Amino acid sequence: MSPLGSPLVSREQWRELAREVLRKSGRDAVSPEEALATVTYDGITLAPLYDAADLPAGPGLPPSAGREPGRPWEVRQRHETADPEAVMTDLENGADSLWLAVAPEDLPRVLGGVHLDLISIVLDAGPRTGQAAEALLALAGDVRRDGAGALRGCLGADPLGHAARSGAVPDLSGLGRLARLCADRLPGMRAITVDATPYHEAGGSDAEELGCSIATGLAYLRGLTEDGIAAGDAFGLLEFRYAATADQFATIAKLRAARLLWARVAEVCDAPPAQYQHAVTSAAMMTRRDPYTNMLRTTLACFAAGVGGADAVTVRPFDDALGLPDDFSRRIARNTSTLLVEEAHVARTFDPAGGSWYVERRTADLAEKAWEWFQEIETAGGMTAARSLVADRLAATRARRARDLARLRPPIVGVSRYPDPAGKPPARAHTPRPAADALPRVRHAQDFEDLLDQADEARPRVFLATLGPAAEHAARLAFARGLFEVGGVETVTGAPGDFAGSGAVVACLCAGDRRYAAEAAEAAALLRRAGARWIWLAGRDRHDGVDANLYAGCDVLDVLRTTLSEVTA
């Protein structure tokens, strides 16, 4: 019996029930597990059902890894411009950590009046990290190791991450000096950031992001030990940055797998297994169109990061893809973490997903795939030598993801599903970006949004030509209308004979299969005589006079690009 008193159902009973449903849908040729499973970009099969037999045999997460129970994550706000007022507003309203991507000479102005001993500070100065560290040190004064006002945070040195972003040649020679600076004068600071988000933003999978992070961390450990830093001390000088997405279980598993992987490296090096994690809500998942839906995405991502055990979380403002955030979007970003900590109590429990059959299995499978990728990188000579290998691997995954997104797998709410044709995104100031990247930065919605931008200019229109009574054509009419609306295409509906007065040059036939067999060719000929340049048919059947088909699972981007091309010809 279950705890609620209802009888437990065995896996075989579930199979029989699932087979019956599949039989009715004509999919009973394969097992229910196979029919209902999905496969991730890492080749991990996600089953429709898990039980205790799916638990991995390993020891699980190291007990010293992850955020301590009851300790909330740091609310870390990112600032890309020197705006002291915005910094103070963040700190006075919930943020307790700053991620500063500003020039070293701007730090005195940005941090003027800030109580540095009450917050943590993470620098992001690229090749100027040393100058930024000196500027921060000058602001804080000469802090002794046991000083009560010791700074906390990270200097943010990340030559490999900077190289991935900019195409520069990575230079690891200064890491030892920064490490000694932390040891001698900034004992509460870490020296190095292992930023895995460039690989995520280039289209990489979760295992690819993880494998690159572990290979990067190991490269930094080697550099530090070669500079005379003890291995045990070197581990404490690193913090890791990962992307958190709206796929909450994927994010939870990724953060848990990251700690497993780093603990494995630490075990070999006889060092403490803890991994400090900074989770950042994904830039790739953000949309320019209907940007307010990003509030929902970042809330899910922040929740997953908290459940996954992140030590610090940065929630991107909902208007991040549009440019620099305003006061309102920064406030929502701060309050996302605050609400989850103070009202939802997400931080009260250590590893709340631990013990879940599904999450434990997914964590273990992801860690295994990531370790295989990490070994490939090491075999190629490490992250510095394997840059082309990494770029090629990410490009292949990016292409697979793009093909799926073009077929609405998954759909993007507000862009490729349920768009708001009349909605106009708010205007924002331009965000400073590097002139060139070694790895591309992609957003999943970009291709659809580019089409919408074109549609704003062209104002395209498609005539939906219906055949037969409404009961026969209603479903395909609704499908076609929704598909074209994704590209900002206006639709006009009527019988084929009404096409000439519609103002359209592209038509789409909508009817049932039997009606198509009897009337599609004649209707297409009528539309062509009336001036139709291109004729679609909603359905898979081919008929004379029809140029191409649209249907569930088709390449929606191709349909929309072809339509816009014909409209603007």
Coordinates of C-alpha atoms in Angstrom, one line a residue:
M1 CA 0.0 0.0 0.0
S2 CA 1.1 3.6 -0.6
P3 CA 1.3 6.0 2.3
L4 CA -2.1 7.4 1.3
G5 CA -3.7 3.9 1.5
S6 CA -4.2 3.3 -2.2
P7 CA -2.8 0.1 -3.7
L8 CA 0.7 0.4 -5.3
V9 CA 0.9 -0.2 -9.0
S10 CA 3.8 -2.3 -10.4
R11 CA 5.8 -1.4 -13.4
E12 CA 4.2 -4.2 -15.3
Q13 CA 0.8 -2.9 -14.5
W14 CA 1.8 0.5 -15.7
R15 CA 3.1 -1.1 -18.9
E16 CA -0.2 -2.7 -19.6
L17 CA -2.1 0.5 -19.1
A18 CA 0.3 2.4 -21.3
R19 CA 0.1 -0.2 -24.0
E20 CA -3.6 0.2 -24.1
V21 CA -3.3 3.9 -24.6
L22 CA -0.6 3.5 -27.3
R23 CA -2.7 0.8 -29.0
K24 CA -5.5 3.3 -29.5
S25 CA -3.1 5.8 -31.1
G26 CA -1.5 3.2 -33.3
R27 CA 1.8 3.2 -31.5
D28 CA 1.7 -0.3 -30.0
A29 CA 4.6 -1.7 -32.1
V30 CA 7.2 -0.7 -29.5
S31 CA 7.5 -0.9 -25.7
P32 CA 5.9 1.9 -23.7
E33 CA 9.3 2.8 -22.4
E34 CA 10.7 3.2 -25.9
A35 CA 7.6 4.9 -27.3
L36 CA 7.4 7.5 -24.5
A37 CA 11.1 8.2 -23.9
T38 CA 13.0 11.3 -25.0
V39 CA 16.7 11.6 -25.7
T40 CA 18.7 14.7 -24.8
Y41 CA 21.4 16.3 -26.9
D42 CA 23.9 14.4 -24.8
G43 CA 22.4 11.1 -25.8
I44 CA 20.8 10.5 -22.4
T45 CA 17.5 8.7 -22.6
L46 CA 14.8 10.2 -20.3
A47 CA 12.4 7.4 -19.4
P48 CA 8.7 8.0 -18.8
L49 CA 8.8 6.2 -15.5
Y50 CA 11.4 5.8 -12.7
D51 CA 11.5 3.6 -9.6
A52 CA 14.1 2.6 -7.0
A53 CA 15.8 0.2 -9.5
D54 CA 16.9 3.3 -11.4
L55 CA 19.0 4.7 -8.6
P56 CA 22.7 4.9 -9.5
A57 CA 25.1 2.6 -7.6
G58 CA 27.6 5.3 -6.8
P59 CA 28.0 7.1 -3.4
G60 CA 26.0 10.1 -4.5
L61 CA 27.0 13.7 -3.8
P62 CA 30.0 14.4 -1.5
P63 CA 28.7 15.5 1.9
S64 CA 30.8 18.6 1.9
A65 CA 29.5 19.8 -1.5
G66 CA 26.8 22.3 -2.0
R67 CA 25.3 25.2 0.0
E68 CA 24.9 24.6 3.7
P69 CA 21.3 23.9 4.8
G70 CA 19.4 27.1 5.8
R71 CA 22.0 29.4 4.2
P72 CA 20.4 31.3 1.3
W73 CA 22.3 31.8 -1.9
E74 CA 23.9 35.1 -2.6
V75 CA 21.7 37.5 -4.7
R76 CA 24.4 38.5 -7.2
Q77 CA 23.5 41.4 -9.5
R78 CA 25.5 42.1 -12.6
H79 CA 26.5 45.6 -13.7
E80 CA 28.1 46.3 -17.1
T81 CA 28.1 50.1 -16.8
A82 CA 29.5 52.4 -14.1
D83 CA 26.2 53.4 -12.4
P84 CA 26.7 54.0 -8.7
E85 CA 23.0 54.8 -8.2
A86 CA 22.0 51.4 -9.7
V87 CA 24.5 49.6 -7.5
M88 CA 23.3 51.3 -4.3
T89 CA 19.7 50.6 -5.2
D90 CA 20.5 46.9 -5.7
L91 CA 22.3 46.7 -2.3
E92 CA 19.6 48.5 -0.4
N93 CA 16.9 46.3 -1.8
G94 CA 17.9 42.7 -1.5
A95 CA 21.2 42.1 -3.3
D96 CA 24.2 41.1 -1.2
S97 CA 26.7 40.5 -4.0
L98 CA 27.9 42.5 -7.0
W99 CA 29.3 41.2 -10.3
L100 CA 31.1 44.1 -11.8
A101 CA 32.0 44.0 -15.5
V102 CA 33.3 47.6 -15.5
A103 CA 36.7 49.1 -16.2
P104 CA 39.2 49.1 -13.3
E105 CA 39.3 52.9 -13.2
D106 CA 35.6 53.0 -12.7
L107 CA 35.6 50.9 -9.5
P108 CA 36.2 53.8 -7.1
R109 CA 33.2 55.6 -8.4
V110 CA 31.0 52.5 -8.6
L111 CA 31.9 51.3 -5.1
G112 CA 32.1 54.7 -3.4
G113 CA 30.0 54.6 -0.2
V114 CA 29.5 50.8 -0.4
H115 CA 30.3 48.9 2.8
L116 CA 32.7 46.4 1.3
D117 CA 32.8 44.2 4.4
L118 CA 29.0 43.5 4.1
I119 CA 28.9 42.1 0.6
S120 CA 30.8 39.9 -1.8
I121 CA 32.3 41.3 -5.0
V122 CA 33.1 39.5 -8.2
L123 CA 35.2 41.2 -10.8
D124 CA 34.9 40.6 -14.6
A125 CA 37.7 42.6 -16.2
G126 CA 39.1 40.1 -18.7
P127 CA 42.8 40.8 -19.4
R128 CA 42.7 43.8 -17.0
T129 CA 42.0 41.6 -14.0
G130 CA 45.3 42.5 -12.3
Q131 CA 44.5 46.2 -12.5
A132 CA 41.0 45.7 -11.2
A133 CA 42.3 43.6 -8.3
E134 CA 44.8 46.4 -7.4
A135 CA 42.0 49.0 -7.6
L136 CA 39.8 46.9 -5.4
L137 CA 42.6 46.4 -2.9
A138 CA 43.3 50.2 -2.8
L139 CA 39.6 50.8 -2.0
A140 CA 39.6 48.3 0.8
G141 CA 42.9 49.2 2.3
D142 CA 45.6 46.8 3.4
V143 CA 43.3 44.0 4.9
R144 CA 45.1 41.6 7.2
R145 CA 44.3 37.9 7.1
D146 CA 42.3 38.0 10.3
G147 CA 40.8 41.4 9.7
A148 CA 37.1 41.8 10.4
G149 CA 36.6 43.8 7.2
A150 CA 38.2 41.2 4.8
L151 CA 36.7 41.3 1.3
R152 CA 34.8 38.4 0.0
G153 CA 34.2 37.3 -3.5
C154 CA 36.3 36.6 -6.6
L155 CA 38.9 38.5 -8.6
G156 CA 37.4 36.8 -11.7
A157 CA 40.6 35.9 -13.6
D158 CA 39.5 33.6 -16.5
P159 CA 41.9 33.7 -19.4
L160 CA 40.3 30.6 -21.1
G161 CA 36.8 31.9 -20.8
H162 CA 37.9 35.3 -22.1
A163 CA 39.6 33.5 -25.1
A164 CA 36.4 31.7 -25.8
R165 CA 34.5 35.0 -25.8
S166 CA 37.0 37.1 -27.7
G167 CA 39.2 34.9 -29.7
A168 CA 42.3 36.1 -27.8
V169 CA 45.2 33.8 -27.1
P170 CA 44.8 32.6 -23.5
D171 CA 47.6 33.6 -21.1
L172 CA 47.7 31.7 -17.8
S173 CA 51.0 33.2 -16.6
G174 CA 49.5 35.7 -14.2
L175 CA 47.4 33.3 -12.2
G176 CA 50.1 32.6 -9.6
R177 CA 50.5 36.3 -8.9
L178 CA 46.8 36.7 -8.3
A179 CA 46.7 33.6 -6.1
R180 CA 49.5 35.0 -3.9
L181 CA 47.7 38.4 -3.8
C182 CA 44.6 36.6 -2.4
A183 CA 46.7 34.6 0.1
D184 CA 48.7 37.6 1.4
R185 CA 46.3 40.5 1.2
L186 CA 42.8 39.3 0.2
P187 CA 42.2 36.1 2.2
G188 CA 38.5 36.1 1.7
M189 CA 38.7 36.3 -2.1
R190 CA 39.0 33.6 -4.7
A191 CA 41.3 34.4 -7.6
I192 CA 39.8 32.6 -10.6
T193 CA 36.4 32.1 -12.2
V194 CA 35.8 29.0 -14.3
D195 CA 33.1 30.4 -16.6
A196 CA 31.2 27.7 -18.5
T197 CA 28.5 30.0 -19.8
P198 CA 30.4 30.7 -23.1
Y199 CA 30.0 27.1 -24.1
H200 CA 26.3 27.1 -23.1
E201 CA 25.7 30.3 -25.1
A202 CA 27.5 28.8 -28.1
G203 CA 24.8 26.2 -28.3
G204 CA 26.5 23.5 -26.2
S205 CA 24.6 20.7 -24.3
D206 CA 24.7 20.3 -20.5
A207 CA 27.4 17.7 -20.7
E208 CA 29.5 19.8 -23.0
E209 CA 29.2 22.8 -20.7
L210 CA 30.2 20.6 -17.7
G211 CA 33.1 18.9 -19.5
C212 CA 34.5 22.2 -20.6
S213 CA 34.3 23.5 -17.1
I214 CA 36.1 20.6 -15.5
A215 CA 38.8 20.7 -18.2
T216 CA 39.2 24.5 -17.7
G217 CA 39.3 24.1 -13.9
L218 CA 42.0 21.4 -14.2
A219 CA 44.0 23.7 -16.6
Y220 CA 44.0 26.4 -13.9
L221 CA 45.0 24.0 -11.2
R222 CA 48.0 22.9 -13.3
G223 CA 48.9 26.6 -13.8
L224 CA 48.7 27.4 -10.1
T225 CA 50.7 24.4 -9.0
E226 CA 53.4 25.1 -11.5
D227 CA 53.6 28.6 -10.0
G228 CA 54.2 27.0 -6.6
I229 CA 50.7 27.1 -5.1
A230 CA 49.9 24.0 -3.1
A231 CA 47.1 21.8 -4.7
G232 CA 44.9 22.0 -1.6
D233 CA 45.1 25.8 -1.6
A234 CA 44.6 26.0 -5.4
F235 CA 41.2 24.3 -5.1
G236 CA 40.0 27.0 -2.8
L237 CA 40.9 29.7 -5.3
L238 CA 38.4 28.7 -7.9
E239 CA 34.7 29.3 -8.4
F240 CA 32.6 27.9 -11.2
R241 CA 29.9 29.7 -13.2
Y242 CA 27.1 27.7 -14.9
A243 CA 24.0 28.6 -16.9
A244 CA 20.6 27.9 -15.3
T245 CA 17.7 27.3 -17.7
A246 CA 13.9 27.1 -17.5
D247 CA 14.3 23.3 -17.8
Q248 CA 14.4 22.9 -14.0
F249 CA 15.3 19.2 -13.8
A250 CA 18.1 19.7 -16.3
T251 CA 19.5 22.5 -14.3
I252 CA 19.2 20.7 -11.0
A253 CA 21.0 17.7 -12.4
K254 CA 23.7 19.8 -14.0
L255 CA 24.7 21.6 -10.8
R256 CA 24.6 18.3 -8.9
A257 CA 26.7 16.6 -11.6
A258 CA 29.2 19.4 -11.6
R259 CA 29.9 18.8 -7.9
L260 CA 30.3 15.1 -8.5
L261 CA 32.8 15.7 -11.3
W262 CA 34.8 18.2 -9.4
A263 CA 34.9 15.9 -6.4
R264 CA 36.4 13.2 -8.6
V265 CA 39.2 15.6 -9.6
A266 CA 39.7 16.6 -6.0
E267 CA 39.9 13.0 -4.9
V268 CA 42.8 12.4 -7.3
C269 CA 44.5 15.5 -6.1
D270 CA 43.8 14.7 -2.4
A271 CA 42.0 18.0 -2.0
P272 CA 38.7 19.1 -0.5
P273 CA 35.8 18.2 -2.8
A274 CA 33.7 21.4 -2.4
Q275 CA 32.9 23.4 -5.6
Y276 CA 31.7 27.0 -5.2
Q277 CA 29.0 27.5 -7.8
H278 CA 27.7 30.7 -9.3
A279 CA 24.5 30.1 -11.4
V280 CA 23.4 32.6 -14.0
T281 CA 20.1 32.4 -15.7
S282 CA 20.6 31.5 -19.3
A283 CA 21.2 34.3 -21.9
A284 CA 20.4 31.8 -24.7
M285 CA 16.8 31.3 -23.5
M286 CA 15.9 35.0 -23.3
T287 CA 13.7 36.6 -25.9
R288 CA 13.5 40.1 -27.4
R289 CA 9.9 39.6 -28.4
D290 CA 7.3 39.4 -25.7
P291 CA 10.1 39.9 -23.2
Y292 CA 7.9 39.8 -20.1
T293 CA 7.7 36.0 -20.5
N294 CA 11.3 36.0 -19.5
M295 CA 10.2 36.7 -16.0
L296 CA 8.7 33.2 -15.9
R297 CA 11.8 31.7 -17.5
T298 CA 14.2 33.3 -15.0
T299 CA 12.0 32.3 -12.1
L300 CA 12.1 28.7 -13.1
A301 CA 15.8 28.9 -13.6
C302 CA 16.5 30.6 -10.3
F303 CA 14.4 28.0 -8.5
A304 CA 16.3 25.2 -10.2
A305 CA 19.6 26.9 -9.3
G306 CA 18.6 27.1 -5.7
V307 CA 17.4 23.5 -5.5
G308 CA 20.6 22.4 -7.3
G309 CA 22.7 24.0 -4.5
A310 CA 24.2 27.1 -6.2
D311 CA 26.1 29.3 -3.8
A312 CA 25.3 32.5 -5.7
V313 CA 22.6 33.2 -8.3
T314 CA 22.4 36.0 -10.9
V315 CA 18.9 36.5 -12.4
R316 CA 19.2 38.3 -15.7
P317 CA 16.7 41.1 -16.0
F318 CA 13.8 40.2 -18.3
D319 CA 14.9 42.8 -20.8
D320 CA 18.4 41.5 -21.0
A321 CA 18.2 40.6 -24.7
L322 CA 17.0 44.2 -25.5
G323 CA 19.9 46.1 -23.9
L324 CA 20.7 47.7 -20.6
P325 CA 18.1 47.0 -17.9
D326 CA 16.0 49.7 -16.3
D327 CA 15.1 50.2 -12.6
F328 CA 12.0 48.0 -12.9
S329 CA 13.7 45.0 -14.6
R330 CA 16.5 45.1 -12.0
R331 CA 14.0 45.1 -9.2
I332 CA 12.2 42.1 -10.6
A333 CA 15.5 40.3 -11.0
R334 CA 16.4 40.9 -7.4
N335 CA 13.0 40.0 -6.0
T336 CA 12.9 36.7 -7.9
S337 CA 15.7 35.4 -5.6
T338 CA 14.3 37.1 -2.5
L339 CA 10.8 35.6 -3.0
L340 CA 12.1 32.1 -3.5
V341 CA 14.3 32.4 -0.4
E342 CA 12.0 34.2 2.0
E343 CA 8.5 33.1 0.8
A344 CA 9.1 29.8 -0.9
H345 CA 11.9 28.8 1.5
V346 CA 13.8 27.0 -1.2
A347 CA 17.1 27.4 0.6
R348 CA 16.0 25.7 3.9
T349 CA 16.8 22.2 2.8
F350 CA 20.1 20.7 1.7
D351 CA 19.9 19.1 -1.7
P352 CA 16.0 18.8 -1.7
A353 CA 16.1 16.8 -5.0
G354 CA 18.4 14.2 -3.5
G355 CA 16.8 10.7 -3.4
S356 CA 14.5 11.4 -6.3
W357 CA 14.8 8.4 -8.6
Y358 CA 14.6 10.6 -11.7
V359 CA 17.0 13.3 -10.5
E360 CA 19.6 10.9 -9.1
R361 CA 19.6 8.9 -12.3
R362 CA 19.8 12.0 -14.5
T363 CA 22.6 13.4 -12.4
A364 CA 24.6 10.2 -12.7
D365 CA 24.0 9.8 -16.4
L366 CA 24.9 13.5 -17.1
A367 CA 28.1 13.2 -15.0
E368 CA 29.1 10.1 -17.0
K369 CA 28.6 11.9 -20.4
A370 CA 30.4 15.0 -19.2
W371 CA 33.3 13.0 -17.9
E372 CA 33.6 11.3 -21.3
W373 CA 33.7 14.7 -23.0
F374 CA 36.2 16.0 -20.5
Q375 CA 38.5 13.0 -21.3
E376 CA 38.2 13.8 -25.0
I377 CA 39.4 17.3 -24.3
E378 CA 42.3 16.1 -22.1
T379 CA 43.3 13.6 -24.8
A380 CA 43.5 16.4 -27.3
G381 CA 45.9 18.3 -24.9
G382 CA 43.6 20.2 -22.6
M383 CA 41.4 23.3 -23.1
T384 CA 44.1 25.4 -24.7
A385 CA 45.1 22.9 -27.3
A386 CA 41.5 21.6 -27.9
R387 CA 39.9 24.9 -28.9
S388 CA 39.0 23.8 -32.4
L389 CA 37.7 20.4 -31.1
V390 CA 35.5 22.3 -28.7
A391 CA 34.3 24.7 -31.3
D392 CA 33.4 21.9 -33.7
R393 CA 31.6 19.9 -31.1
L394 CA 29.5 22.9 -30.0
A395 CA 28.7 23.8 -33.6
A396 CA 27.3 20.3 -34.2
T397 CA 25.1 20.5 -31.2
R398 CA 24.1 24.0 -32.1
A399 CA 23.0 22.9 -35.6
R400 CA 20.9 20.0 -34.1
R401 CA 19.2 22.3 -31.7
A402 CA 18.5 24.8 -34.5
R403 CA 16.8 22.1 -36.6
D404 CA 14.7 21.2 -33.6
L405 CA 13.7 24.8 -32.8
A406 CA 12.7 25.3 -36.5
R407 CA 10.2 22.5 -36.0
L408 CA 9.0 23.9 -32.7
R409 CA 10.8 21.3 -30.6
P410 CA 10.4 22.8 -28.1
P411 CA 8.2 25.9 -28.9
I412 CA 9.3 29.2 -27.5
V413 CA 6.3 30.8 -25.7
G414 CA 5.6 34.3 -26.9
V415 CA 7.7 33.9 -30.1
S416 CA 7.2 30.5 -31.9
R417 CA 4.1 29.7 -29.8
Y418 CA 1.3 32.1 -28.8
P419 CA 3.1 35.2 -30.1
D420 CA 1.7 38.7 -29.4
P421 CA 1.6 40.2 -32.9
A422 CA 0.6 43.6 -31.7
G423 CA 3.2 43.7 -28.8
K424 CA 6.2 46.0 -29.2
P425 CA 9.2 45.4 -27.0
P426 CA 10.3 48.3 -24.8
A427 CA 13.2 50.4 -25.9
R428 CA 16.5 49.9 -24.0
A429 CA 19.9 51.5 -24.2
H430 CA 22.5 49.4 -26.1
T431 CA 24.5 46.9 -24.1
P432 CA 28.2 47.0 -24.7
R433 CA 29.4 43.7 -26.3
P434 CA 32.8 42.6 -27.6
A435 CA 33.4 43.3 -31.3
A436 CA 34.1 39.7 -32.2
D437 CA 33.7 36.3 -30.5
A438 CA 35.7 33.1 -30.9
L439 CA 32.5 31.2 -30.1
P440 CA 29.2 32.5 -31.3
R441 CA 26.5 33.7 -28.8
V442 CA 23.1 32.4 -29.8
R443 CA 19.7 32.9 -28.4
H444 CA 17.1 30.2 -29.2
A445 CA 14.5 32.7 -30.3
Q446 CA 16.9 34.7 -32.6
D447 CA 15.8 33.2 -36.0
F448 CA 12.1 33.6 -35.3
E449 CA 12.7 37.1 -34.0
D450 CA 14.6 38.1 -37.1
L451 CA 11.7 36.9 -39.2
L452 CA 9.3 39.0 -37.1
D453 CA 11.5 42.0 -37.6
Q454 CA 11.3 41.5 -41.4
A455 CA 7.5 41.1 -41.1
D456 CA 7.2 44.4 -39.3
E457 CA 8.6 46.0 -42.4
A458 CA 7.0 43.9 -45.1
R459 CA 3.5 43.5 -43.4
P460 CA 3.0 40.1 -45.2
R461 CA -0.4 38.5 -45.8
V462 CA -1.4 35.0 -46.6
F463 CA -4.8 33.9 -48.0
L464 CA -6.2 30.8 -46.2
A465 CA -8.4 29.2 -48.9
T466 CA -10.9 26.9 -47.2
L467 CA -12.6 23.9 -49.0
G468 CA -15.8 22.3 -47.8
P469 CA -17.8 23.0 -44.6
A470 CA -16.2 24.3 -41.5
A471 CA -16.3 20.9 -39.8
E472 CA -13.8 19.6 -42.4
H473 CA -11.4 22.5 -42.6
A474 CA -11.5 24.1 -39.1
A475 CA -8.6 22.1 -37.6
R476 CA -6.2 22.8 -40.4
L477 CA -7.3 26.4 -40.8
A478 CA -6.5 27.0 -37.1
F479 CA -3.1 25.2 -37.5
A480 CA -2.2 27.2 -40.6
R481 CA -3.3 30.5 -39.0
G482 CA -1.2 29.8 -35.9
L483 CA 1.8 28.9 -37.9
F484 CA 1.8 32.0 -40.0
E485 CA 1.2 34.2 -37.0
V486 CA 4.5 33.0 -35.5
G487 CA 6.2 34.9 -38.4
G488 CA 4.1 38.0 -38.0
V489 CA 2.1 37.1 -41.2
E490 CA -1.5 38.4 -41.4
T491 CA -4.0 35.8 -42.6
V492 CA -7.2 36.4 -44.5
T493 CA -9.8 33.5 -44.9
G494 CA -12.2 32.7 -47.6
A495 CA -13.1 30.4 -50.5
P496 CA -10.6 30.1 -53.4
G497 CA -12.7 32.4 -55.5
D498 CA -12.2 35.3 -53.0
F499 CA -8.4 35.3 -53.5
A500 CA -8.2 38.0 -56.1
G501 CA -9.6 40.7 -53.7
S502 CA -7.6 39.6 -50.7
G503 CA -4.5 41.6 -51.4
A504 CA -2.3 38.5 -50.9
V505 CA 0.1 36.8 -53.3
V506 CA 0.6 33.6 -51.2
A507 CA -2.3 31.2 -50.5
C508 CA -2.7 28.1 -48.3
L509 CA -5.3 25.4 -48.9
C510 CA -7.1 24.2 -45.8
A511 CA -9.4 21.1 -45.9
G512 CA -9.7 17.5 -45.0
D513 CA -7.9 14.7 -46.9
R514 CA -10.9 13.5 -48.8
R515 CA -11.8 17.0 -49.8
Y516 CA -8.2 17.5 -51.0
A517 CA -8.4 14.4 -53.2
A518 CA -11.5 15.8 -54.9
E519 CA -10.9 19.5 -55.1
A520 CA -7.2 20.5 -54.3
A521 CA -5.9 20.5 -57.8
E522 CA -8.8 22.5 -59.2
A523 CA -8.6 25.0 -56.3
A524 CA -4.9 25.4 -56.8
A525 CA -5.4 26.1 -60.5
L526 CA -8.0 28.7 -59.6
L527 CA -5.7 30.4 -57.2
R528 CA -2.9 30.4 -59.7
R529 CA -5.1 32.1 -62.3
A530 CA -6.0 34.7 -59.8
G531 CA -2.4 35.6 -59.2
A532 CA -1.1 33.4 -56.5
R533 CA 2.7 33.2 -56.6
W534 CA 3.0 30.4 -54.1
I535 CA 0.5 27.9 -52.8
W536 CA 0.8 26.0 -49.6
L537 CA -1.4 23.0 -48.5
A538 CA -2.0 22.3 -44.8
G539 CA -1.4 18.6 -44.7
R540 CA 1.1 16.0 -46.0
D541 CA -0.6 15.0 -49.2
R542 CA 0.8 16.2 -52.6
H543 CA -1.5 17.6 -55.2
D544 CA -1.0 19.2 -58.6
G545 CA -0.5 22.9 -58.5
V546 CA 0.6 22.9 -54.8
D547 CA 4.1 24.2 -54.3
A548 CA 4.8 22.8 -50.8
N549 CA 3.1 21.5 -47.6
L550 CA 3.0 22.6 -44.0
Y551 CA 2.1 20.2 -41.2
A552 CA 2.9 19.4 -37.5
G553 CA 6.7 18.8 -37.4
C554 CA 7.5 20.7 -40.6
D555 CA 10.4 23.2 -40.7
V556 CA 8.4 26.3 -39.6
L557 CA 11.3 28.6 -40.2
D558 CA 11.6 27.4 -43.8
V559 CA 7.8 27.9 -44.3
L560 CA 8.0 31.5 -43.0
R561 CA 11.2 32.4 -44.9
T562 CA 9.7 31.1 -48.1
T563 CA 6.5 33.0 -47.5
L564 CA 8.3 36.3 -46.8
S565 CA 10.5 35.8 -49.8
E566 CA 7.5 35.4 -52.1
V567 CA 5.6 38.3 -50.5
T568 CA 8.6 40.7 -50.9
A569 CA 9.7 39.5 -54.3

